[in-house]
Amino acid sequence: MTRQWLHAMRLGFEHPAHGQWVEFESAYPDDLRGALDIVRAESA
C-alpha cells in the first residue's frame, strides 16, 4: 500500500439540518479491493 487504508463502506448519521437519518454506501476503491483480495488469499 502506498497510502492509508481509510474508507467507510457504509456511513450513516442524523442530518444536522433536518434531523432525518441519512446513509451512504461506497464500494472499496480498486487499490484497496486488490489489497484485501491478497490478504484474504494469503490467510486461506
Coordinates of N, CA, C and O in Angstrom, one line a residue:
M1 N 0.8 -1.2 0.0 CA 0.0 0.0 0.0 C 0.9 1.2 0.0 O 1.9 1.3 0.7
T2 N 0.5 2.2 -0.8 CA 1.2 3.5 -0.8 C 0.4 4.6 -0.2 O 0.8 5.8 -0.2
R3 N -0.7 4.2 0.5 CA -1.5 5.3 1.2 C -2.2 4.6 2.4 O -2.2 3.4 2.6
Q4 N -2.8 5.5 3.2 CA -3.6 4.9 4.3 C -4.8 4.2 3.9 O -5.4 4.6 2.8
W5 N -5.2 3.2 4.6 CA -6.4 2.5 4.3 C -7.5 3.1 5.1 O -7.8 2.7 6.3
L6 N -8.2 4.1 4.6 CA -9.2 4.8 5.2 C -10.4 4.9 4.3 O -10.4 5.6 3.3
H7 N -11.4 4.1 4.6 CA -12.6 4.0 3.7 C -13.8 3.5 4.5 O -13.7 2.5 5.2
A8 N -14.9 4.2 4.4 CA -16.1 3.7 5.0 C -17.0 3.2 3.9 O -17.4 3.9 3.0
M9 N -17.3 1.9 4.0 CA -18.2 1.3 3.0 C -19.7 1.7 3.3 O -20.4 1.9 2.3
R10 N -20.0 2.0 4.5 CA -21.3 2.5 4.9 C -21.2 3.5 6.0 O -20.5 3.3 6.9
L11 N -21.8 4.6 5.8 CA -21.8 5.7 6.8 C -23.2 6.2 7.0 O -23.9 6.5 6.0
G12 N -23.6 6.3 8.2 CA -25.0 6.8 8.5 C -24.9 7.8 9.7 O -24.1 7.6 10.6
F13 N -25.8 8.8 9.6 CA -25.8 9.8 10.7 C -27.1 10.6 10.6 O -27.8 10.6 9.6
E14 N -27.5 11.2 11.7 CA -28.6 12.1 11.7 C -28.2 13.4 11.1 O -27.3 14.1 11.5
H15 N -28.9 13.8 10.0 CA -28.6 15.0 9.3 C -28.8 16.2 10.2 O -29.8 16.4 10.8
P16 N -27.8 17.1 10.3 CA -27.9 18.2 11.3 C -28.9 19.3 10.9 O -29.4 20.0 11.7
A17 N -29.2 19.4 9.6 CA -30.2 20.4 9.1 C -31.6 20.0 9.4 O -32.4 20.8 9.8
H18 N -32.0 18.7 9.2 CA -33.4 18.3 9.3 C -33.6 17.1 10.2 O -34.8 16.8 10.5
G19 N -32.6 16.6 10.8 CA -32.7 15.6 11.8 C -33.1 14.2 11.3 O -33.2 13.2 12.1
Q20 N -33.3 14.0 10.0 CA -33.6 12.7 9.5 C -32.3 11.9 9.3 O -31.2 12.4 9.1
W21 N -32.4 10.5 9.4 CA -31.3 9.6 9.3 C -31.0 9.5 7.8 O -31.8 9.4 6.9
V22 N -29.7 9.7 7.5 CA -29.2 9.5 6.1 C -28.1 8.5 6.1 O -27.4 8.3 7.1
E23 N -28.0 7.7 5.0 CA -27.0 6.7 4.9 C -26.4 6.7 3.5 O -27.1 7.0 2.5
F24 N -25.1 6.5 3.5 CA -24.4 6.5 2.2 C -23.5 5.2 2.1 O -23.0 4.8 3.1
E25 N -23.4 4.6 0.9 CA -22.6 3.4 0.7 C -21.7 3.7 -0.5 O -22.0 4.4 -1.4
S26 N -20.5 3.1 -0.3 CA -19.5 3.2 -1.4 C -18.6 2.0 -1.3 O -18.1 1.6 -0.3
A27 N -18.4 1.4 -2.5 CA -17.5 0.2 -2.6 C -16.1 0.6 -2.4 O -15.7 1.8 -2.5
Y28 N -15.2 -0.4 -2.1 CA -13.8 -0.1 -1.9 C -13.3 0.3 -3.3 O -13.6 -0.2 -4.3
P29 N -12.3 1.3 -3.3 CA -11.6 1.7 -4.5 C -10.8 0.5 -5.0 O -10.5 -0.4 -4.2
D30 N -10.4 0.4 -6.2 CA -9.7 -0.7 -6.8 C -8.5 -1.1 -6.1 O -8.2 -2.3 -5.9
D31 N -7.7 -0.1 -5.6 CA -6.4 -0.5 -5.0 C -6.7 -1.1 -3.6 O -6.0 -2.1 -3.3
L32 N -7.7 -0.7 -2.9 CA -8.0 -1.3 -1.6 C -8.6 -2.7 -1.8 O -8.3 -3.6 -1.0
R33 N -9.5 -2.8 -2.8 CA -10.1 -4.1 -3.0 C -9.0 -5.1 -3.4 O -9.0 -6.2 -3.0
G34 N -8.0 -4.7 -4.2 CA -6.9 -5.6 -4.6 C -6.1 -6.0 -3.4 O -5.7 -7.2 -3.3
A35 N -5.8 -5.1 -2.5 CA -5.0 -5.4 -1.4 C -5.8 -6.4 -0.5 O -5.2 -7.3 0.1
L36 N -7.1 -6.2 -0.3 CA -7.9 -7.0 0.5 C -8.0 -8.5 -0.1 O -7.9 -9.4 0.6
D37 N -8.0 -8.5 -1.4 CA -8.0 -9.9 -2.1 C -6.7 -10.6 -1.8 O -6.7 -11.8 -1.5
I38 N -5.6 -9.9 -1.8 CA -4.3 -10.5 -1.5 C -4.3 -11.0 0.0 O -3.9 -12.2 0.2
V39 N -4.7 -10.2 0.9 CA -4.7 -10.6 2.3 C -5.7 -11.8 2.5 O -5.3 -12.8 3.2
R40 N -6.8 -11.8 1.9 CA -7.7 -13.0 2.0 C -7.1 -14.2 1.4 O -7.3 -15.3 2.0
A41 N -6.5 -14.1 0.3 CA -5.9 -15.3 -0.3 C -4.7 -15.9 0.5 O -4.6 -17.1 0.6
E42 N -4.0 -15.0 1.2 CA -2.9 -15.5 2.0 C -3.3 -16.1 3.3 O -2.6 -16.9 3.9
S43 N -4.5 -15.8 3.8 CA -5.0 -16.3 5.0 C -5.9 -17.5 4.8 O -6.3 -18.1 5.8
A44 N -6.1 -17.9 3.6 CA -6.9 -19.1 3.3 C -6.1 -20.4 3.3 O -5.0 -20.5 3.3

